[in-house]
PDB file of C-alpha atoms in Angstrom:
ATOM      1  CA  MET A   1      11.871  -3.106  13.427  1.00  0.00           C
ATOM      2  CA  LYS A   2      13.126   0.093  11.901  1.00  0.00           C
ATOM      3  CA  PHE A   3      10.782   1.639   9.275  1.00  0.00           C
ATOM      4  CA  GLY A   4      11.944   4.166   7.118  1.00  0.00           C
ATOM      5  CA  ILE A   5       8.945   7.077   5.776  1.00  0.00           C
ATOM      6  CA  VAL A   6       9.582   8.274   1.783  1.00  0.00           C
ATOM      7  CA  VAL A   7       8.771  12.428   1.460  1.00  0.00           C
ATOM      8  CA  PHE A   8       8.225  13.884  -1.583  1.00  0.00           C
ATOM      9  CA  PRO A   9       7.858  16.988  -1.958  1.00  0.00           C
ATOM     10  CA  GLY A  10       3.396  16.560  -2.021  1.00  0.00           C
ATOM     11  CA  SER A  11       3.386  13.474   0.458  1.00  0.00           C
ATOM     12  CA  ASN A  12       0.646  14.593   2.290  1.00  0.00           C
ATOM     13  CA  CYS A  13       0.773  11.139   5.561  1.00  0.00           C
ATOM     14  CA  ASP A  14       4.232  10.093   5.844  1.00  0.00           C
ATOM     15  CA  ARG A  15       3.262  12.019   9.362  1.00  0.00           C
ATOM     16  CA  ASP A  16       0.116   9.308   9.758  1.00  0.00           C
ATOM     17  CA  VAL A  17       2.614   6.476   9.188  1.00  0.00           C
ATOM     18  CA  ALA A  18       4.867   8.192  11.518  1.00  0.00           C
ATOM     19  CA  THR A  19       1.267   8.220  14.676  1.00  0.00           C
ATOM     20  CA  VAL A  20       2.033   4.813  13.806  1.00  0.00           C
ATOM     21  CA  THR A  21       5.184   3.140  13.740  1.00  0.00           C
ATOM     22  CA  ARG A  22       6.843   5.279  16.648  1.00  0.00           C
ATOM     23  CA  GLY A  23       4.378   6.319  18.101  1.00  0.00           C
ATOM     24  CA  LEU A  24       1.242   4.137  18.658  1.00  0.00           C
ATOM     25  CA  LEU A  25       4.114   0.415  18.411  1.00  0.00           C
ATOM     26  CA  ASN A  26       7.324   2.053  19.486  1.00  0.00           C
ATOM     27  CA  GLN A  27       9.156   1.570  16.427  1.00  0.00           C
ATOM     28  CA  PRO A  28      13.016   3.455  15.698  1.00  0.00           C
ATOM     29  CA  THR A  29      11.216   5.038  12.675  1.00  0.00           C
ATOM     30  CA  ARG A  30      12.663   7.631  10.751  1.00  0.00           C
ATOM     31  CA  MET A  31      12.075   9.946   7.926  1.00  0.00           C
ATOM     32  CA  VAL A  32      13.365   9.883   4.520  1.00  0.00           C
ATOM     33  CA  TRP A  33      14.381  12.609   1.788  1.00  0.00           C
ATOM     34  CA  HIS A  34      12.782  11.506  -1.704  1.00  0.00           C
ATOM     35  CA  ARG A  35      17.158  12.731  -2.749  1.00  0.00           C
ATOM     36  CA  GLU A  36      18.321  10.077  -0.001  1.00  0.00           C
ATOM     37  CA  THR A  37      20.758   7.605  -2.097  1.00  0.00           C
ATOM     38  CA  ASP A  38      21.497   5.846   1.676  1.00  0.00           C
ATOM     39  CA  ILE A  39      18.937   2.700   2.770  1.00  0.00           C
ATOM     40  CA  SER A  40      21.311   0.673   4.362  1.00  0.00           C
ATOM     41  CA  ASP A  41      19.233   0.791   7.621  1.00  0.00           C
ATOM     42  CA  LEU A  42      16.040   0.717   6.495  1.00  0.00           C
ATOM     43  CA  ASP A  43      14.034  -2.668   7.274  1.00  0.00           C
ATOM     44  CA  VAL A  44      10.546  -1.340   6.071  1.00  0.00           C
ATOM     45  CA  VAL A  45      10.247   1.193   3.562  1.00  0.00           C
ATOM     46  CA  VAL A  46       6.575   2.375   3.475  1.00  0.00           C
ATOM     47  CA  ILE A  47       5.715   5.142   0.539  1.00  0.00           C
ATOM     48  CA  PRO A  48       2.965   7.301   1.803  1.00  0.00           C
ATOM     49  CA  GLY A  49       0.131   8.868   0.581  1.00  0.00           C
ATOM     50  CA  GLY A  50      -0.686  12.592  -0.704  1.00  0.00           C
ATOM     51  CA  PHE A  51       0.343  13.436  -3.785  1.00  0.00           C
ATOM     52  CA  SER A  52       4.262  13.168  -5.588  1.00  0.00           C
ATOM     53  CA  TYR A  53       4.917  16.767  -7.381  1.00  0.00           C
ATOM     54  CA  GLY A  54       1.627  17.649  -7.052  1.00  0.00           C
ATOM     55  CA  ASP A  55       0.675  13.977  -8.651  1.00  0.00           C
ATOM     56  CA  TYR A  56       1.363  16.224 -12.246  1.00  0.00           C
ATOM     57  CA  LEU A  57       1.705  14.230 -15.748  1.00  0.00           C
ATOM     58  CA  ARG A  58       0.019  11.027 -13.452  1.00  0.00           C
ATOM     59  CA  CYS A  59       0.299   9.064 -10.172  1.00  0.00           C
ATOM     60  CA  GLY A  60       4.188   8.657  -9.459  1.00  0.00           C
ATOM     61  CA  ALA A  61       4.621   9.481 -12.862  1.00  0.00           C
ATOM     62  CA  ILE A  62       8.118  12.462 -11.243  1.00  0.00           C
ATOM     63  CA  ALA A  63       8.317  10.125  -8.214  1.00  0.00           C
ATOM     64  CA  ARG A  64       9.573   7.768 -10.196  1.00  0.00           C
ATOM     65  CA  PHE A  65      12.937   9.319 -11.463  1.00  0.00           C
ATOM     66  CA  SER A  66      14.011  10.577  -7.508  1.00  0.00           C
ATOM     67  CA  SER A  67      16.922   9.189  -6.115  1.00  0.00           C
ATOM     68  CA  VAL A  68      15.614   6.869  -3.659  1.00  0.00           C
ATOM     69  CA  MET A  69      13.855   4.945  -6.064  1.00  0.00           C
ATOM     70  CA  GLN A  70      16.467   2.686  -6.710  1.00  0.00           C
ATOM     71  CA  GLN A  71      17.654   2.661  -3.793  1.00  0.00           C
ATOM     72  CA  ILE A  72      13.888   0.849  -2.503  1.00  0.00           C
ATOM     73  CA  ILE A  73      14.340  -1.238  -6.069  1.00  0.00           C
ATOM     74  CA  ILE A  74      18.072  -2.871  -4.393  1.00  0.00           C
ATOM     75  CA  HIS A  75      15.812  -3.397  -0.975  1.00  0.00           C
ATOM     76  CA  ALA A  76      12.638  -4.897  -2.145  1.00  0.00           C
ATOM     77  CA  ASN A  77      15.198  -7.211  -4.618  1.00  0.00           C
ATOM     78  CA  GLN A  78      16.621  -8.049  -1.094  1.00  0.00           C
ATOM     79  CA  GLY A  79      13.399  -9.695   0.646  1.00  0.00           C
ATOM     80  CA  LYS A  80      13.590  -6.693   2.501  1.00  0.00           C
ATOM     81  CA  TRP A  81      10.146  -5.217   3.118  1.00  0.00           C
ATOM     82  CA  VAL A  82       7.493  -2.369   1.292  1.00  0.00           C
ATOM     83  CA  LEU A  83       4.907  -0.930   2.359  1.00  0.00           C
ATOM     84  CA  GLY A  84       2.900   1.480  -0.605  1.00  0.00           C
ATOM     85  CA  ILE A  85       0.003   3.441   0.546  1.00  0.00           C
ATOM     86  CA  CYS A  86      -2.459   5.277  -2.242  1.00  0.00           C
ATOM     87  CA  ASN A  87       0.216   7.274  -4.512  1.00  0.00           C
ATOM     88  CA  GLY A  88       2.192   4.878  -3.202  1.00  0.00           C
ATOM     89  CA  PHE A  89       0.523   2.320  -4.896  1.00  0.00           C
ATOM     90  CA  GLN A  90       0.893   4.350  -7.488  1.00  0.00           C
ATOM     91  CA  ILE A  91       4.158   4.715  -7.272  1.00  0.00           C
ATOM     92  CA  LEU A  92       4.876   0.524  -6.987  1.00  0.00           C
ATOM     93  CA  THR A  93       3.745   0.422  -9.969  1.00  0.00           C
ATOM     94  CA  GLU A  94       5.640   2.609 -11.837  1.00  0.00           C
ATOM     95  CA  ILE A  95       9.293   1.724 -11.018  1.00  0.00           C
ATOM     96  CA  GLY A  96       7.536  -2.110 -12.041  1.00  0.00           C
ATOM     97  CA  LEU A  97       7.552  -3.345  -8.440  1.00  0.00           C
ATOM     98  CA  LEU A  98       4.159  -4.100  -8.731  1.00  0.00           C
ATOM     99  CA  PRO A  99       2.602  -5.087 -11.156  1.00  0.00           C
ATOM    100  CA  GLY A 100      -0.706  -3.382 -13.421  1.00  0.00           C
ATOM    101  CA  ILE A 101      -1.279   0.171 -13.354  1.00  0.00           C
ATOM    102  CA  LEU A 102      -4.116   2.365 -10.847  1.00  0.00           C
ATOM    103  CA  ILE A 103      -6.153   4.876 -13.437  1.00  0.00           C
ATOM    104  CA  ARG A 104      -8.685   7.599 -12.670  1.00  0.00           C
ATOM    105  CA  ASN A 105     -11.752   6.196 -10.755  1.00  0.00           C
ATOM    106  CA  ARG A 106     -15.118   5.478 -12.958  1.00  0.00           C
ATOM    107  CA  ASN A 107     -17.048   7.633 -12.350  1.00  0.00           C
ATOM    108  CA  LEU A 108     -13.787  10.468 -12.868  1.00  0.00           C
ATOM    109  CA  HIS A 109     -14.506  11.692  -8.824  1.00  0.00           C
ATOM    110  CA  PHE A 110     -12.272  11.625  -6.327  1.00  0.00           C
ATOM    111  CA  ILE A 111     -13.607   9.802  -3.183  1.00  0.00           C
ATOM    112  CA  CYS A 112     -13.418  10.300   0.116  1.00  0.00           C
ATOM    113  CA  ASP A 113     -14.463   6.943   2.966  1.00  0.00           C
ATOM    114  CA  GLN A 114     -14.553   5.228   5.041  1.00  0.00           C
ATOM    115  CA  ILE A 115     -15.537   2.162   3.003  1.00  0.00           C
ATOM    116  CA  PRO A 116     -15.681  -2.172   3.892  1.00  0.00           C
ATOM    117  CA  VAL A 117     -12.899  -4.065   2.756  1.00  0.00           C
ATOM    118  CA  ARG A 118     -12.223  -8.371   2.185  1.00  0.00           C
ATOM    119  CA  VAL A 119      -8.890  -9.890   3.626  1.00  0.00           C
ATOM    120  CA  GLU A 120      -8.602 -12.816   0.317  1.00  0.00           C
ATOM    121  CA  ASN A 121      -4.750 -13.729   1.827  1.00  0.00           C
ATOM    122  CA  ASN A 122      -3.702 -14.512   5.893  1.00  0.00           C
ATOM    123  CA  ARG A 123      -0.688 -15.926   5.162  1.00  0.00           C
ATOM    124  CA  LEU A 124       1.409 -13.192   4.599  1.00  0.00           C
ATOM    125  CA  PRO A 125       3.672 -10.574   7.450  1.00  0.00           C
ATOM    126  CA  TRP A 126       1.331  -8.475   6.202  1.00  0.00           C
ATOM    127  CA  THR A 127      -2.178  -9.861   6.693  1.00  0.00           C
ATOM    128  CA  GLN A 128      -1.079 -12.772   9.281  1.00  0.00           C
ATOM    129  CA  VAL A 129      -3.156 -10.775  12.539  1.00  0.00           C
ATOM    130  CA  TYR A 130      -6.711 -10.891  10.240  1.00  0.00           C
ATOM    131  CA  THR A 131      -8.780 -14.270   9.587  1.00  0.00           C
ATOM    132  CA  SER A 132      -9.214 -15.208   6.480  1.00  0.00           C
ATOM    133  CA  LYS A 133     -12.518 -13.657   4.548  1.00  0.00           C
ATOM    134  CA  GLN A 134     -12.126 -11.422   7.650  1.00  0.00           C
ATOM    135  CA  ILE A 135     -13.996  -7.927   6.522  1.00  0.00           C
ATOM    136  CA  ILE A 136     -12.474  -4.691   8.206  1.00  0.00           C
ATOM    137  CA  THR A 137     -12.761  -0.992   7.604  1.00  0.00           C
ATOM    138  CA  LEU A 138     -10.260   1.349   6.273  1.00  0.00           C
ATOM    139  CA  PRO A 139     -10.479   4.870   4.669  1.00  0.00           C
ATOM    140  CA  ILE A 140      -9.814   5.765   1.032  1.00  0.00           C
ATOM    141  CA  ALA A 141      -9.408   8.470  -0.963  1.00  0.00           C
ATOM    142  CA  HIS A 142      -7.878   8.789  -4.388  1.00  0.00           C
ATOM    143  CA  ARG A 143      -9.376   9.153  -7.764  1.00  0.00           C
ATOM    144  CA  GLU A 144      -7.017   7.133  -9.538  1.00  0.00           C
ATOM    145  CA  GLY A 145      -7.289   4.492  -7.616  1.00  0.00           C
ATOM    146  CA  ARG A 146      -8.694   2.476 -10.004  1.00  0.00           C
ATOM    147  CA  TYR A 147      -7.115  -0.910 -10.626  1.00  0.00           C
ATOM    148  CA  TYR A 148      -6.789  -2.389 -13.894  1.00  0.00           C
ATOM    149  CA  ALA A 149      -4.767  -4.446 -15.833  1.00  0.00           C
ATOM    150  CA  GLY A 150      -4.233  -7.425 -18.700  1.00  0.00           C
ATOM    151  CA  GLN A 151      -5.953 -10.616 -18.362  1.00  0.00           C
ATOM    152  CA  ASP A 152      -2.532 -12.825 -18.065  1.00  0.00           C
ATOM    153  CA  THR A 153      -1.703 -10.668 -14.766  1.00  0.00           C
ATOM    154  CA  LEU A 154      -5.002 -10.755 -13.343  1.00  0.00           C
ATOM    155  CA  LYS A 155      -5.396 -14.281 -13.597  1.00  0.00           C
ATOM    156  CA  SER A 156      -1.241 -14.553 -12.393  1.00  0.00           C
ATOM    157  CA  LEU A 157      -2.510 -12.876  -9.303  1.00  0.00           C
ATOM    158  CA  GLU A 158      -6.126 -14.530  -8.715  1.00  0.00           C
ATOM    159  CA  ASP A 159      -3.141 -17.927  -9.004  1.00  0.00           C
ATOM    160  CA  ASN A 160      -0.768 -16.992  -7.134  1.00  0.00           C
ATOM    161  CA  GLU A 161      -3.233 -15.462  -4.179  1.00  0.00           C
ATOM    162  CA  GLN A 162      -2.021 -12.013  -4.544  1.00  0.00           C
ATOM    163  CA  ILE A 163      -4.620  -9.852  -4.307  1.00  0.00           C
ATOM    164  CA  LEU A 164      -4.767  -9.564  -0.630  1.00  0.00           C
ATOM    165  CA  PHE A 165      -7.492  -7.563   0.053  1.00  0.00           C
ATOM    166  CA  ARG A 166     -10.634  -6.296  -2.012  1.00  0.00           C
ATOM    167  CA  TYR A 167     -13.854  -4.153  -1.873  1.00  0.00           C
ATOM    168  CA  CYS A 168     -17.156  -5.297  -0.681  1.00  0.00           C
ATOM    169  CA  THR A 169     -19.676  -5.335   0.779  1.00  0.00           C
ATOM    170  CA  ALA A 170     -20.555  -5.258   4.850  1.00  0.00           C
ATOM    171  CA  GLN A 171     -21.249  -8.250   5.066  1.00  0.00           C
ATOM    172  CA  GLY A 172     -18.046  -9.371   2.730  1.00  0.00           C
ATOM    173  CA  GLU A 173     -19.806 -10.408  -0.944  1.00  0.00           C
ATOM    174  CA  ILE A 174     -17.706  -8.673  -3.940  1.00  0.00           C
ATOM    175  CA  ASN A 175     -19.804  -7.459  -6.122  1.00  0.00           C
ATOM    176  CA  GLU A 176     -20.092  -3.493  -8.449  1.00  0.00           C
ATOM    177  CA  ASP A 177     -21.854  -2.102  -6.683  1.00  0.00           C
ATOM    178  CA  GLN A 178     -19.552  -1.855  -3.705  1.00  0.00           C
ATOM    179  CA  ASN A 179     -16.547  -1.377  -5.696  1.00  0.00           C
ATOM    180  CA  PRO A 180     -15.833   2.207  -5.307  1.00  0.00           C
ATOM    181  CA  ASN A 181     -13.959   3.395  -8.455  1.00  0.00           C
ATOM    182  CA  GLY A 182     -14.176   0.561 -10.741  1.00  0.00           C
ATOM    183  CA  SER A 183     -10.614  -1.163  -9.924  1.00  0.00           C
ATOM    184  CA  LEU A 184     -10.760  -4.900 -11.867  1.00  0.00           C
ATOM    185  CA  ASN A 185     -11.948  -7.280  -9.912  1.00  0.00           C
ATOM    186  CA  ASN A 186     -12.528  -5.374  -7.094  1.00  0.00           C
ATOM    187  CA  ILE A 187      -8.743  -4.911  -6.177  1.00  0.00           C
ATOM    188  CA  ALA A 188      -8.026  -2.881  -3.068  1.00  0.00           C
ATOM    189  CA  GLY A 189      -4.236  -3.949  -2.348  1.00  0.00           C
ATOM    190  CA  ILE A 190      -1.364  -6.436  -3.638  1.00  0.00           C
ATOM    191  CA  GLY A 191       1.661  -7.734  -3.223  1.00  0.00           C
ATOM    192  CA  ASN A 192       4.062  -9.265  -5.120  1.00  0.00           C
ATOM    193  CA  ARG A 193       5.205 -13.801  -5.192  1.00  0.00           C
ATOM    194  CA  LYS A 194       7.829 -12.966  -2.649  1.00  0.00           C
ATOM    195  CA  GLY A 195       5.044 -11.196  -0.606  1.00  0.00           C
ATOM    196  CA  ASN A 196       7.385  -8.509   0.714  1.00  0.00           C
ATOM    197  CA  ILE A 197       6.548  -5.614  -0.972  1.00  0.00           C
ATOM    198  CA  LEU A 198       2.224  -4.524  -0.768  1.00  0.00           C
ATOM    199  CA  GLY A 199       0.868  -2.252  -2.183  1.00  0.00           C
ATOM    200  CA  MET A 200      -2.788  -0.768  -1.509  1.00  0.00           C
ATOM    201  CA  MET A 201      -4.905   1.909  -1.742  1.00  0.00           C
ATOM    202  CA  PRO A 202      -6.935   2.539   1.622  1.00  0.00           C
ATOM    203  CA  HIS A 203      -4.877   3.521   4.063  1.00  0.00           C
ATOM    204  CA  PRO A 204      -4.503   1.487   7.198  1.00  0.00           C
ATOM    205  CA  GLU A 205      -2.553   4.264   9.188  1.00  0.00           C
ATOM    206  CA  ARG A 206      -5.753   6.300   9.104  1.00  0.00           C
ATOM    207  CA  ALA A 207      -7.829   2.956  11.626  1.00  0.00           C
ATOM    208  CA  SER A 208      -4.509   2.370  13.683  1.00  0.00           C
ATOM    209  CA  ASP A 209      -5.175   5.032  15.850  1.00  0.00           C
ATOM    210  CA  PRO A 210      -8.111   4.079  19.276  1.00  0.00           C
ATOM    211  CA  PHE A 211      -8.831   8.002  19.481  1.00  0.00           C
ATOM    212  CA  LEU A 212      -9.842   8.060  15.235  1.00  0.00           C
ATOM    213  CA  GLY A 213     -12.490   4.862  16.064  1.00  0.00           C
ATOM    214  CA  SER A 214     -11.197   2.532  14.567  1.00  0.00           C
ATOM    215  CA  THR A 215      -8.421   0.011  14.767  1.00  0.00           C
ATOM    216  CA  ASP A 216      -8.870  -2.058  11.736  1.00  0.00           C
ATOM    217  CA  GLY A 217      -4.980  -0.761  10.077  1.00  0.00           C
ATOM    218  CA  ARG A 218      -3.200  -1.516  13.748  1.00  0.00           C
ATOM    219  CA  GLY A 219      -2.798  -5.134  12.655  1.00  0.00           C
ATOM    220  CA  LEU A 220      -1.225  -5.191   9.167  1.00  0.00           C
ATOM    221  CA  PHE A 221       1.534  -3.037  10.966  1.00  0.00           C
ATOM    222  CA  GLU A 222       1.304  -4.782  14.536  1.00  0.00           C
ATOM    223  CA  GLY A 223       1.228  -8.388  12.138  1.00  0.00           C
ATOM    224  CA  LEU A 224       4.833  -7.365  10.389  1.00  0.00           C
ATOM    225  CA  ILE A 225       6.682  -6.430  12.718  1.00  0.00           C
ATOM    226  CA  GLU A 226       5.625  -9.369  15.407  1.00  0.00           C
ATOM    227  CA  GLU A 227       7.261 -11.311  11.725  1.00  0.00           C
ATOM    228  CA  LYS A 228      11.907 -11.607  11.914  1.00  0.00           C
ATOM    229  CA  LEU A 229      12.950 -10.091   9.259  1.00  0.00           C
ATOM    230  CA  PRO A 230      13.785 -11.257   5.891  1.00  0.00           C
ATOM    231  CA  GLN A 231      17.847 -12.095   5.031  1.00  0.00           C
ATOM    232  CA  PRO A 232      19.121  -9.981   2.801  1.00  0.00           C
ATOM    233  CA  GLN A 233      19.398 -12.666  -1.170  1.00  0.00           C
TER     234      GLN A 233
END
């Protein structure tokens, strides 16, 4: 499965993802400069974390106009895989591939921490190596990570089981005390209805190498690699 990792001016987690896909999992991987207009060779597009275009205006607001974004929309509409991590999640909401928005954290501060996250839906390739309601620990590092959407959108996400990850306690309880940024419904990651797009604020690539002390995030990449590539629609 061939991975492409989008690189914007200001990206800073692109090499982290490549270390996992190419270095640990031995998958063909190439870096995709944001001005590229041909990504037809890719099976998976990863929009990594960082500060695309310095996060001016708002996170992802300028990145949405990059040449590669229209190709990513086509890629997604063909049923191919798209993963947005942190700033990548913000960009996916900006271009309309995922619903809702990411706004300033509840306490208005940048948060850098390791936090427990509960797997809500393990019936998708992204999460198939986990068990339902499994608690994993992933790093977060963001200032605009508070997921917000209207009540109709939230209901749709809940009803269609599109919420893949929620912030939780170490015992798996969902409450506001263990919600690091104030995200509605404790949302840490969501998918689209087809299940081929995932956006999440935690960083699975930073919890994939045993050398770093955790491999809780590695299963996300391994599950995707195990899945058969969907046929373009």
